mmCIF file of N, CA, C and O in Angstrom:
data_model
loop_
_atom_site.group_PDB
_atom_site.id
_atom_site.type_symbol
_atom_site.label_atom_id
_atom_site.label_comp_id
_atom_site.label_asym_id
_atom_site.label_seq_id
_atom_site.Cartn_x
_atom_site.Cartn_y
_atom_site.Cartn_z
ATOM 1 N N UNK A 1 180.617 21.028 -32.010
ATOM 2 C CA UNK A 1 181.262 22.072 -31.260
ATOM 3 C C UNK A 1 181.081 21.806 -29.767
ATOM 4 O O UNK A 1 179.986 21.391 -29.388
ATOM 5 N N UNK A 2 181.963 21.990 -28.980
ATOM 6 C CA UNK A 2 182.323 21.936 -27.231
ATOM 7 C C UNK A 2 180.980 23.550 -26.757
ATOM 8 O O UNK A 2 180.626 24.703 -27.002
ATOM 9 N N UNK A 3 180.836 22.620 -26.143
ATOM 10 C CA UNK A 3 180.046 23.885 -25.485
ATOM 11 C C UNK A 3 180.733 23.630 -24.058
ATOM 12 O O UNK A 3 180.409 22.647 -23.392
ATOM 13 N N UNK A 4 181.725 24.579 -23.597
ATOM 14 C CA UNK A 4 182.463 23.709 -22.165
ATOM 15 C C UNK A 4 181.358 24.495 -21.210
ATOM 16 O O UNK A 4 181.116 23.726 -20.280
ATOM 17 N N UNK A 5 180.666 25.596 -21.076
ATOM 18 C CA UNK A 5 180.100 26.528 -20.013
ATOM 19 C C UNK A 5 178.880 25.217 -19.760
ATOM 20 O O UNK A 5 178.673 24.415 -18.850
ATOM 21 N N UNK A 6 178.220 25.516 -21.132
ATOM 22 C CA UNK A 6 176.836 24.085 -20.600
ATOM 23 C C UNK A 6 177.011 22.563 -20.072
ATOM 24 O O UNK A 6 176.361 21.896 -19.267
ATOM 25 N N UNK A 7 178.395 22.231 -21.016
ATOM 26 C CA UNK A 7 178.528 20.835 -19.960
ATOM 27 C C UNK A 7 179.202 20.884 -18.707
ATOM 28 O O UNK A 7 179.392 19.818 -18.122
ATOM 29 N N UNK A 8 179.702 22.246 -18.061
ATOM 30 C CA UNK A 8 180.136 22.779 -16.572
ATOM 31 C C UNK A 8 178.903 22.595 -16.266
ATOM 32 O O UNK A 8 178.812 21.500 -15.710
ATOM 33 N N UNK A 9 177.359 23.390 -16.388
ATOM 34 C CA UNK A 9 176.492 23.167 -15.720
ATOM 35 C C UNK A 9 175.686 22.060 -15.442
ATOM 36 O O UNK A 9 174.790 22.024 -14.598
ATOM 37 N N UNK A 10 176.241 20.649 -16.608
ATOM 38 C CA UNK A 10 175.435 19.684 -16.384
ATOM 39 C C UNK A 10 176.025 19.003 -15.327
ATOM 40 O O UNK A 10 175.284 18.548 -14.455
ATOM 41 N N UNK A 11 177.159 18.860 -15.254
ATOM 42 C CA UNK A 11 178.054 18.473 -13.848
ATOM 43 C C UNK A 11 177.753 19.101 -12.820
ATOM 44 O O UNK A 11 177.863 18.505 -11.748
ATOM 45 N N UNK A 12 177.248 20.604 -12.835
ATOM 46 C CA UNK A 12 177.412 21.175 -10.944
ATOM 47 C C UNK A 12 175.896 20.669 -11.110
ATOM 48 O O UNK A 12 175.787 19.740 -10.309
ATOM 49 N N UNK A 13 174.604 20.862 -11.822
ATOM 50 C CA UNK A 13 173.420 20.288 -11.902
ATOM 51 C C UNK A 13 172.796 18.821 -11.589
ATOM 52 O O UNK A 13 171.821 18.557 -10.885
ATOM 53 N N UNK A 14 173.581 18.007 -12.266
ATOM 54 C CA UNK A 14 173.132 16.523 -11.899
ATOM 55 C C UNK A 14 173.539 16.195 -10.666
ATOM 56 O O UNK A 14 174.505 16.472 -9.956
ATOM 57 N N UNK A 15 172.025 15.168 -10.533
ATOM 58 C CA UNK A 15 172.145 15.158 -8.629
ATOM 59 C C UNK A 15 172.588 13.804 -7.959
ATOM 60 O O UNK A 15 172.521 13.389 -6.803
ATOM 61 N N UNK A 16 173.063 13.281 -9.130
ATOM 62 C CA UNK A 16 174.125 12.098 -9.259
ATOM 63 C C UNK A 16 175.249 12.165 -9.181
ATOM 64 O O UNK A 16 175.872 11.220 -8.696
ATOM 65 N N UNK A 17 176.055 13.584 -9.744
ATOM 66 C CA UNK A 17 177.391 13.716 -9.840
ATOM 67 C C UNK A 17 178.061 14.479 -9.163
ATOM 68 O O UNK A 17 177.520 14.822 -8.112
ATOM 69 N N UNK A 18 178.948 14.841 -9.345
ATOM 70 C CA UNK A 18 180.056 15.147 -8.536
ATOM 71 C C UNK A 18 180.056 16.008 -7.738
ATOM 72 O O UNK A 18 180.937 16.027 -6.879
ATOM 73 N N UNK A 19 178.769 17.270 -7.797
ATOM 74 C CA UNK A 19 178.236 18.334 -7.111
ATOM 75 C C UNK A 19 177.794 18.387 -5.865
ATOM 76 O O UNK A 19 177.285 17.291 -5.635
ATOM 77 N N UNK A 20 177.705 19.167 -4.811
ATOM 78 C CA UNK A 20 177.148 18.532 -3.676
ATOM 79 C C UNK A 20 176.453 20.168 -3.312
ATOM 80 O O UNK A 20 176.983 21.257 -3.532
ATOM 81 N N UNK A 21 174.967 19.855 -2.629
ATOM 82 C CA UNK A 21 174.397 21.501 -2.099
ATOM 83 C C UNK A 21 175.579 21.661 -1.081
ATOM 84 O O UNK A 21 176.343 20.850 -0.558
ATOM 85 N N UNK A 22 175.427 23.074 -0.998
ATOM 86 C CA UNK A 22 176.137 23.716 -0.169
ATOM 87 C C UNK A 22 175.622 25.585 -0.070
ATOM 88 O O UNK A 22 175.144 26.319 -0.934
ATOM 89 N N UNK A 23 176.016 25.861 1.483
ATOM 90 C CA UNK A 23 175.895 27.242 1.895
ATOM 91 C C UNK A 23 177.058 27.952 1.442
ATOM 92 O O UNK A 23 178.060 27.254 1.598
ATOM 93 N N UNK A 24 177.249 28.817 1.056
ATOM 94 C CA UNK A 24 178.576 30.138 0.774
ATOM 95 C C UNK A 24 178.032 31.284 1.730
ATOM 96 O O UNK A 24 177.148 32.110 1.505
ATOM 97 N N UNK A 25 178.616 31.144 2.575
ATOM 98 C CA UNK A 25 178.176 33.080 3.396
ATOM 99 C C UNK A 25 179.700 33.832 3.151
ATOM 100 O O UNK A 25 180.821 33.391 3.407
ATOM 101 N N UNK A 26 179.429 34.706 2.752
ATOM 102 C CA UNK A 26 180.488 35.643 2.360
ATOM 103 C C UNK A 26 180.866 36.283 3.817
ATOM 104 O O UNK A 26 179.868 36.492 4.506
ATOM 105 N N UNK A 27 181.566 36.481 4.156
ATOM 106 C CA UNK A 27 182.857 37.248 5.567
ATOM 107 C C UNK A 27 181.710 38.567 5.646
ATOM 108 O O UNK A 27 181.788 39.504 4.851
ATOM 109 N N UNK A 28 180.843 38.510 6.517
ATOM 110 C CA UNK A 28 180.067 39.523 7.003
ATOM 111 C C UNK A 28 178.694 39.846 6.418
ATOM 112 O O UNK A 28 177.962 40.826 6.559
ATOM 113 N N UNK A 29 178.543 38.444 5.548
ATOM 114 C CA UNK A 29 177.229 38.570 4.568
ATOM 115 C C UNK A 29 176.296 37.585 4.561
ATOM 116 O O UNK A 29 176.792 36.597 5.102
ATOM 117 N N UNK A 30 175.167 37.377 4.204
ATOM 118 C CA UNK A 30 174.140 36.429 4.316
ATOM 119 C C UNK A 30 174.338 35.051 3.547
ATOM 120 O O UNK A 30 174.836 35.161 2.426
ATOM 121 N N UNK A 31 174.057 33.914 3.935
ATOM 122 C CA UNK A 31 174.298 32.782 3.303
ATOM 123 C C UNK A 31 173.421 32.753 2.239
ATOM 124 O O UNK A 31 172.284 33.216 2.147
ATOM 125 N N UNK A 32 174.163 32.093 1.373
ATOM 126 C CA UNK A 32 173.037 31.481 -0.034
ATOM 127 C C UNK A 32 173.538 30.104 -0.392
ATOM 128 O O UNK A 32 174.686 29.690 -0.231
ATOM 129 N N UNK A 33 172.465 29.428 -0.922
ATOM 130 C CA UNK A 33 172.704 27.905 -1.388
ATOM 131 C C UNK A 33 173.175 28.396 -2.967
ATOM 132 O O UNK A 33 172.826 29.154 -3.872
ATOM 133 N N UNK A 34 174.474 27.159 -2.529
ATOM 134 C CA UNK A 34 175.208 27.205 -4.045
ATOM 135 C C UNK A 34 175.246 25.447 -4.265
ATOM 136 O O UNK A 34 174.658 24.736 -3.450
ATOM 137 N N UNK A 35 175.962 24.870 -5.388
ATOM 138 C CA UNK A 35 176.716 23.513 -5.854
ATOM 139 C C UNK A 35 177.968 23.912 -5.553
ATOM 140 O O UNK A 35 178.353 25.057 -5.792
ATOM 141 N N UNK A 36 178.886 22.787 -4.872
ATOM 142 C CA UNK A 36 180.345 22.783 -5.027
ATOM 143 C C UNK A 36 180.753 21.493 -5.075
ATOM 144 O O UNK A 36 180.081 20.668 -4.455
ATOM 145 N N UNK A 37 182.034 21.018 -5.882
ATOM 146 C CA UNK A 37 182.792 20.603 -5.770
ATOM 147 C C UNK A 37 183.783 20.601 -4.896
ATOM 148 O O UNK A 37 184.672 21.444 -5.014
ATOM 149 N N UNK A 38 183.816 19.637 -3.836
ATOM 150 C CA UNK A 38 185.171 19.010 -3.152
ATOM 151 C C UNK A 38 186.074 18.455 -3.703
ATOM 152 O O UNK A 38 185.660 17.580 -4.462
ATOM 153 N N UNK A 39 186.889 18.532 -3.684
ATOM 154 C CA UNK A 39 188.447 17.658 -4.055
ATOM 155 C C UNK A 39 189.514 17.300 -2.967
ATOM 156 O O UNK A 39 189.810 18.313 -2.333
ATOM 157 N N UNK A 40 189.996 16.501 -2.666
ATOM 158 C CA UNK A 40 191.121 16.670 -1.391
ATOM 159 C C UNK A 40 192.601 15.643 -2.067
ATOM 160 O O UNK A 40 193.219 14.636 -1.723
ATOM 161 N N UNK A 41 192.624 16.313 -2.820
ATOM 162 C CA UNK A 41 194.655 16.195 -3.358
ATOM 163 C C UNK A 41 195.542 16.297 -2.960
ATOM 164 O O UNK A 41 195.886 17.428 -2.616
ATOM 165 N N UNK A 42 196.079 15.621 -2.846
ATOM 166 C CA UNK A 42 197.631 15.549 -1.759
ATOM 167 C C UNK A 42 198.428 16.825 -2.278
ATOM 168 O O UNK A 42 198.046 17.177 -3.394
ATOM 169 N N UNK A 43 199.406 17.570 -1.750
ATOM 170 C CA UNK A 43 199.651 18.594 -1.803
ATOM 171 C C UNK A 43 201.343 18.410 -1.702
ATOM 172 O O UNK A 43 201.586 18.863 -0.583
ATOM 173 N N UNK A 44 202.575 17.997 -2.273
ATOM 174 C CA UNK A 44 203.360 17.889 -1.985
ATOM 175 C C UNK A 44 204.683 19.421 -1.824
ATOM 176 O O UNK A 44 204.924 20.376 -2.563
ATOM 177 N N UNK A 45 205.106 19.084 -0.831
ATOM 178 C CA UNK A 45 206.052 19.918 -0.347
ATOM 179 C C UNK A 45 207.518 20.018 -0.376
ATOM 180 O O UNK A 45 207.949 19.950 0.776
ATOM 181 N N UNK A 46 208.578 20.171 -1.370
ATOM 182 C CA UNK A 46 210.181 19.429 -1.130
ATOM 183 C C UNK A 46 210.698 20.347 0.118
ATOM 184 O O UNK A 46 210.094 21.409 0.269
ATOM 185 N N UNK A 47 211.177 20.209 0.531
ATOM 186 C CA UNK A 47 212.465 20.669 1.629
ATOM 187 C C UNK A 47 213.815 20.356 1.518
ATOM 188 O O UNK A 47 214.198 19.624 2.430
ATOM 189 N N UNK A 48 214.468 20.594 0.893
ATOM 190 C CA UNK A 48 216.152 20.495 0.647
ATOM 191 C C UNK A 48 215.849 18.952 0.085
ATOM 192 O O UNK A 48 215.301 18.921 -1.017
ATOM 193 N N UNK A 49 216.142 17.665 0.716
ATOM 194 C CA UNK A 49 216.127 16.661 0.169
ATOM 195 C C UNK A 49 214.785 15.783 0.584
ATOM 196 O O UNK A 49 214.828 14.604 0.230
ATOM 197 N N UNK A 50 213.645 16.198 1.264
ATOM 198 C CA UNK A 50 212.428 15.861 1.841
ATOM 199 C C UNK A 50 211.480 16.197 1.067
ATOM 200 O O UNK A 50 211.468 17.259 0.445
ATOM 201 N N UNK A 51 210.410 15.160 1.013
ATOM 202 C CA UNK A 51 209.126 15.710 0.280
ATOM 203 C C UNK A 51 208.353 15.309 1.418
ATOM 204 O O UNK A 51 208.549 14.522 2.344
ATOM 205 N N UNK A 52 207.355 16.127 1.063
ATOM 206 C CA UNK A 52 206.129 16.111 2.696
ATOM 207 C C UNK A 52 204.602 16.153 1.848
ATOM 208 O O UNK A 52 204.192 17.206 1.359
ATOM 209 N N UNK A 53 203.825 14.843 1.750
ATOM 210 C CA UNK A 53 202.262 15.301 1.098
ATOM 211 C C UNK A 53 201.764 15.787 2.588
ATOM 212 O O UNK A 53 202.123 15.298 3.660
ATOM 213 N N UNK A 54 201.070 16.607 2.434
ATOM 214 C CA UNK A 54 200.032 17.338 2.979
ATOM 215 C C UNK A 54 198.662 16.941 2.258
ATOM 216 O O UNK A 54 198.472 16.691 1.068
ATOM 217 N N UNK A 55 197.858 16.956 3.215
ATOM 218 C CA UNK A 55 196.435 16.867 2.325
ATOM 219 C C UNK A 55 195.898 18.528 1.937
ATOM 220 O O UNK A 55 196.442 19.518 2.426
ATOM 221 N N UNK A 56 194.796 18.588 1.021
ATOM 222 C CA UNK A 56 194.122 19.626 1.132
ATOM 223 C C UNK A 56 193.030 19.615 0.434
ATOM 224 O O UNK A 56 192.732 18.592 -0.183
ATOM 225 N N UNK A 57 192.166 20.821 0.389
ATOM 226 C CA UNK A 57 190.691 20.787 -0.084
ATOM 227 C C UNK A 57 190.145 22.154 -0.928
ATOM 228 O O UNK A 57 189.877 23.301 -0.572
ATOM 229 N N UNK A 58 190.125 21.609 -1.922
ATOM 230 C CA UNK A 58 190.300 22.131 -3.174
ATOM 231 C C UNK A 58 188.506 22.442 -3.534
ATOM 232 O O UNK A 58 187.909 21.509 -4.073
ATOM 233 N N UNK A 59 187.858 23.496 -3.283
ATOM 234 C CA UNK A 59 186.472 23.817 -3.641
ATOM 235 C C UNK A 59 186.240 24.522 -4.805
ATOM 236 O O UNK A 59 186.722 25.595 -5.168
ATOM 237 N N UNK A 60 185.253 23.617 -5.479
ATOM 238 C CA UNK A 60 184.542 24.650 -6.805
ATOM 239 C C UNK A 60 183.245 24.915 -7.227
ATOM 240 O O UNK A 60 182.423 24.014 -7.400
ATOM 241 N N UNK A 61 182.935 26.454 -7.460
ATOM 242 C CA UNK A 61 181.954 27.138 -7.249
ATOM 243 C C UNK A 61 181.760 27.597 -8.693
ATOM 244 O O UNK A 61 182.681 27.666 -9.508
ATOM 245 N N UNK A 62 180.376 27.930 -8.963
ATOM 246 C CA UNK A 62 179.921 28.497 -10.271
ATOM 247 C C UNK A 62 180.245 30.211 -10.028
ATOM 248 O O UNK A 62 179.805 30.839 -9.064
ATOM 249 N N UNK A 63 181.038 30.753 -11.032
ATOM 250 C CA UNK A 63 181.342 32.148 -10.661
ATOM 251 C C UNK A 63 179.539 33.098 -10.519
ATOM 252 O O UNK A 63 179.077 33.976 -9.791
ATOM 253 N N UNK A 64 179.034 32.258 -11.685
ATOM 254 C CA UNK A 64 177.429 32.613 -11.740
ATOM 255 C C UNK A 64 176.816 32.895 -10.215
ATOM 256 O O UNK A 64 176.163 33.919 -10.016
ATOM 257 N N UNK A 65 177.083 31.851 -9.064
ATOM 258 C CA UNK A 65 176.403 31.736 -7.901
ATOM 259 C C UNK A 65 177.298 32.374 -7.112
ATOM 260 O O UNK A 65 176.757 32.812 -6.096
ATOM 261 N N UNK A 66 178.778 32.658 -7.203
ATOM 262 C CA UNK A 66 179.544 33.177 -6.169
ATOM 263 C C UNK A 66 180.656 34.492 -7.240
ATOM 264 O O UNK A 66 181.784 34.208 -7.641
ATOM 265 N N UNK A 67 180.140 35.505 -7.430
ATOM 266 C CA UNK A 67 180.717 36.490 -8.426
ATOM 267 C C UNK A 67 182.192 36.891 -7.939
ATOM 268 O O UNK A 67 183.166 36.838 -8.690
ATOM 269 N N UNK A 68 182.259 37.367 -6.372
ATOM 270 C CA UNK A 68 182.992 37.272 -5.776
ATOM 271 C C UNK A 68 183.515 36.781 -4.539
ATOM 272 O O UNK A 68 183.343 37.198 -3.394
ATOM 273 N N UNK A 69 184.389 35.531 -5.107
ATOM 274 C CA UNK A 69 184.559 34.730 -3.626
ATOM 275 C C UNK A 69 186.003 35.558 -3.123
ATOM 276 O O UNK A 69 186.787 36.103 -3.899
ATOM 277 N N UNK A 70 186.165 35.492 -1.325
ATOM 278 C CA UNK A 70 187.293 35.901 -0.740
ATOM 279 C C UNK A 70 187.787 34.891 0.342
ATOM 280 O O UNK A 70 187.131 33.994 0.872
ATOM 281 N N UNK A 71 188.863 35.175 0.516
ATOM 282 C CA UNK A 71 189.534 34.004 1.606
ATOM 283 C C UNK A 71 188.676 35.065 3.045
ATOM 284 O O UNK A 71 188.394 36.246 3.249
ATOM 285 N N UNK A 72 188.540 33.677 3.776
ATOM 286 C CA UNK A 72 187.815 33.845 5.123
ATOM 287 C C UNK A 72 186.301 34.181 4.921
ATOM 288 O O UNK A 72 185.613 34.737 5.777
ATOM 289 N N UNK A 73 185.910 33.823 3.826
ATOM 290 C CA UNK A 73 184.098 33.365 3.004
ATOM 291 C C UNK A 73 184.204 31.529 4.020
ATOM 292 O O UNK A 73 185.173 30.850 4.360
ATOM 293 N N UNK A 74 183.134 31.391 4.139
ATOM 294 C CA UNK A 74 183.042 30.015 4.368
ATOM 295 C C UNK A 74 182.168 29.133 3.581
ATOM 296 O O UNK A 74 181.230 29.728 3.052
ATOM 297 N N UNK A 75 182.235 27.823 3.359
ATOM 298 C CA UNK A 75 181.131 27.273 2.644
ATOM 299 C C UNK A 75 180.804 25.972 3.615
ATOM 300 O O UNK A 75 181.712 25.238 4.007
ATOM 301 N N UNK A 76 179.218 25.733 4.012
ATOM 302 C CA UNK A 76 179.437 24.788 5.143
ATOM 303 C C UNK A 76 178.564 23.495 3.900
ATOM 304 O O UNK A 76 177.626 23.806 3.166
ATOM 305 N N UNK A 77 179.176 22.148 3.972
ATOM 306 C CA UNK A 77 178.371 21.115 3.510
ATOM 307 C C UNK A 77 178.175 19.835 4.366
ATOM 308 O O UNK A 77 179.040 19.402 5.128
ATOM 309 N N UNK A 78 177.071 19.323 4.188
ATOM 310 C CA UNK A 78 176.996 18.414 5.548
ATOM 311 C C UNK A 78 177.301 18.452 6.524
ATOM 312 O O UNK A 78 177.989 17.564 7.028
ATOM 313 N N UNK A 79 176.731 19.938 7.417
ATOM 314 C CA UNK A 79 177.144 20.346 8.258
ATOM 315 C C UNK A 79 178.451 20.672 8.735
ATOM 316 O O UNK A 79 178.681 21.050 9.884
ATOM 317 N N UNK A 80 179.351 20.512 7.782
ATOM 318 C CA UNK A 80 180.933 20.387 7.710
ATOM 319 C C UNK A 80 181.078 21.910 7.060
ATOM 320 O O UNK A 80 180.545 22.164 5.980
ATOM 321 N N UNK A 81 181.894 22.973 7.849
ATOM 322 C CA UNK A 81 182.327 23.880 7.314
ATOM 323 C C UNK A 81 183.651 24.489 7.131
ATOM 324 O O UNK A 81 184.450 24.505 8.067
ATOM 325 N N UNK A 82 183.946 25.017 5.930
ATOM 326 C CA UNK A 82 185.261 25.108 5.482
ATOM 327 C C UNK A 82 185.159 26.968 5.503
ATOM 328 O O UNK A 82 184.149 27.642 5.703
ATOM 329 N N UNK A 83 186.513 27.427 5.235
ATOM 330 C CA UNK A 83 186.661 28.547 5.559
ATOM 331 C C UNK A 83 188.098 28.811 4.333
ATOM 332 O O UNK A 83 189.179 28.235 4.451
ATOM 333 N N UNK A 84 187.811 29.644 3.390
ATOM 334 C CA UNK A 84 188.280 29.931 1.690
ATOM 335 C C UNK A 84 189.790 30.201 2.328
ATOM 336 O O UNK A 84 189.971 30.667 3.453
ATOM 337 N N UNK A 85 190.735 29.858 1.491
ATOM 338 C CA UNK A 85 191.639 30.997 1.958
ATOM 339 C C UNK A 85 192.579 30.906 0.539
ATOM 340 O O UNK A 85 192.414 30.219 -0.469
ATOM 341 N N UNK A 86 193.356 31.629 0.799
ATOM 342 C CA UNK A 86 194.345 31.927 -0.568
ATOM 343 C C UNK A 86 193.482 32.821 -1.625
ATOM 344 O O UNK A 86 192.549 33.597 -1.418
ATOM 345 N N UNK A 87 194.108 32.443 -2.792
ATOM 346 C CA UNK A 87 193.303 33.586 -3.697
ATOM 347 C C UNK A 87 193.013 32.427 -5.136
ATOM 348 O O UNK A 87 193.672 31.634 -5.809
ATOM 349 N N UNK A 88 191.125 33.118 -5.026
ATOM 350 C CA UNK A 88 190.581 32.014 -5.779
ATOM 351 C C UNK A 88 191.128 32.226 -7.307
ATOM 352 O O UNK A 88 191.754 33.163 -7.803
ATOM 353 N N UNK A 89 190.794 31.368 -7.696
ATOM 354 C CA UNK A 89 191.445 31.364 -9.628
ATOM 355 C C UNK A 89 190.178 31.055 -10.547
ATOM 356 O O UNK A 89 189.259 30.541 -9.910
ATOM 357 N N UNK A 90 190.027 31.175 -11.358
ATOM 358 C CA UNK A 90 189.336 30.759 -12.399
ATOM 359 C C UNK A 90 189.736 30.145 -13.483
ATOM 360 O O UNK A 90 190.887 30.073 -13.914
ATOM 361 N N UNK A 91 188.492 29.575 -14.047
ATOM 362 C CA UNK A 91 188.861 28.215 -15.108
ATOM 363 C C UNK A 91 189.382 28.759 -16.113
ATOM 364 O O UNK A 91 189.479 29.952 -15.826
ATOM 365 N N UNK A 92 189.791 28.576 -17.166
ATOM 366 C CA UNK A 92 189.882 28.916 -18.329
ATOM 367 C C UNK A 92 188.780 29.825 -19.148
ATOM 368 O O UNK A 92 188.806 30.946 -19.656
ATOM 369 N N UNK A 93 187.944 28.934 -19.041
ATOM 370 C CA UNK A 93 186.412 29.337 -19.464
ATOM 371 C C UNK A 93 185.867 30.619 -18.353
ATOM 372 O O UNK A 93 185.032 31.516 -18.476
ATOM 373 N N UNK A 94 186.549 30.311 -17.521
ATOM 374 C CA UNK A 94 185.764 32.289 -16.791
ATOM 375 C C UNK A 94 184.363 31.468 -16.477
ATOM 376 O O UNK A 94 183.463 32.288 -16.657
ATOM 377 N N UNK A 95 183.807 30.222 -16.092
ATOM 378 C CA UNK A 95 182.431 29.416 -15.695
ATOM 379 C C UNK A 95 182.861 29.485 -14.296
ATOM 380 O O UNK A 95 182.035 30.100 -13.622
ATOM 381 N N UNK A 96 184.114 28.963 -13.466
ATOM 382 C CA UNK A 96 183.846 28.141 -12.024
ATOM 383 C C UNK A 96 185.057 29.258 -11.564
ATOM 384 O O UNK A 96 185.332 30.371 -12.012
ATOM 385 N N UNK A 97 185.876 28.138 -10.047
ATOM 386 C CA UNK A 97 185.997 28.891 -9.071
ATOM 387 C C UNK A 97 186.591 28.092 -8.814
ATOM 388 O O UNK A 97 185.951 27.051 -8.671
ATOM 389 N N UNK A 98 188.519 27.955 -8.522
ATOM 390 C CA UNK A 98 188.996 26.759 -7.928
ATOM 391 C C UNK A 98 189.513 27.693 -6.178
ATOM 392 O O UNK A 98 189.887 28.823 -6.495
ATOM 393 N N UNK A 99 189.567 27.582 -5.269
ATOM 394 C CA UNK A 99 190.036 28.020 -4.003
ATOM 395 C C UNK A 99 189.785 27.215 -3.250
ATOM 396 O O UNK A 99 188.677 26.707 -3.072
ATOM 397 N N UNK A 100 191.212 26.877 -2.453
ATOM 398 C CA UNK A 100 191.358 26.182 -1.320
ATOM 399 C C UNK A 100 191.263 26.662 -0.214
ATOM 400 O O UNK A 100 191.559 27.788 0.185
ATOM 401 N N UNK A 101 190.670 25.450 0.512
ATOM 402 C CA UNK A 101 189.885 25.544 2.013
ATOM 403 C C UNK A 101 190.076 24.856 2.833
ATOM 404 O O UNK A 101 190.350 23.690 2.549
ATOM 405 N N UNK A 102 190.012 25.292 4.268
ATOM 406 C CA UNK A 102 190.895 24.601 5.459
ATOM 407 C C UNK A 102 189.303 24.208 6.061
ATOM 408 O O UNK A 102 188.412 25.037 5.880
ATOM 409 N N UNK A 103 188.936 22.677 6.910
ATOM 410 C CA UNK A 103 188.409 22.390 7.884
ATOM 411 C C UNK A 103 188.001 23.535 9.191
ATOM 412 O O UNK A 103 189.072 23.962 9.623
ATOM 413 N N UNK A 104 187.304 23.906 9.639
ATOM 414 C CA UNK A 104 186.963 24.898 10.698
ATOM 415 C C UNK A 104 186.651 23.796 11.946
ATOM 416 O O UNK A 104 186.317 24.202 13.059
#
């Protein structure tokens, strides 16, 4: 049997993989150390007969460590901080946190 919630945590957990520490301060609230996932996926755009990639940055959070994330939350990693925006989604499983984030 799939256990998808526990092998989500062995991925944001191992300090080999794909996870990276990171701060979450919520829009008027105290920072806490969370794991996130970065992603930066090209983002394509059509325009009548034009396509345009855009880059962007795709963050994921354990709903466990961030219950409620909001756009204009920031998460800073390697001193690099991003700032949430749009409206976050969740996995299937109701475990993580997909919301995209702009460079500050």
């Amino acid at each position: 049997m799939i256990d998808l919630a526990g092998d989500l945590a062995g991925v944001f957990d191992d300090p080999f993989g794909f996870a990276v520490d990171a701060v979450y301060t919520p829009s008027g609230g105290d920072p806490a150390a969370v794991r996130a996932i970065l992603s930066r996926p090209d983002d394509t755009v059509v325009w009548r007969e034009t396509a345009l990639a855009r880059p962007t940055c795709i963050v994921e959070i354990r709903v466990a460590e961030v219950p409620t994330p909001a756009a204009g939350d920031t998460l800073t990693v390697d001193g690099v901080t991003y700032r949430l925006q749009g409206r976050p989604e969740r996995d299937t499983e109701r475990v993580s946190w997909r919301i995209e984030a702009v460079e500050t």
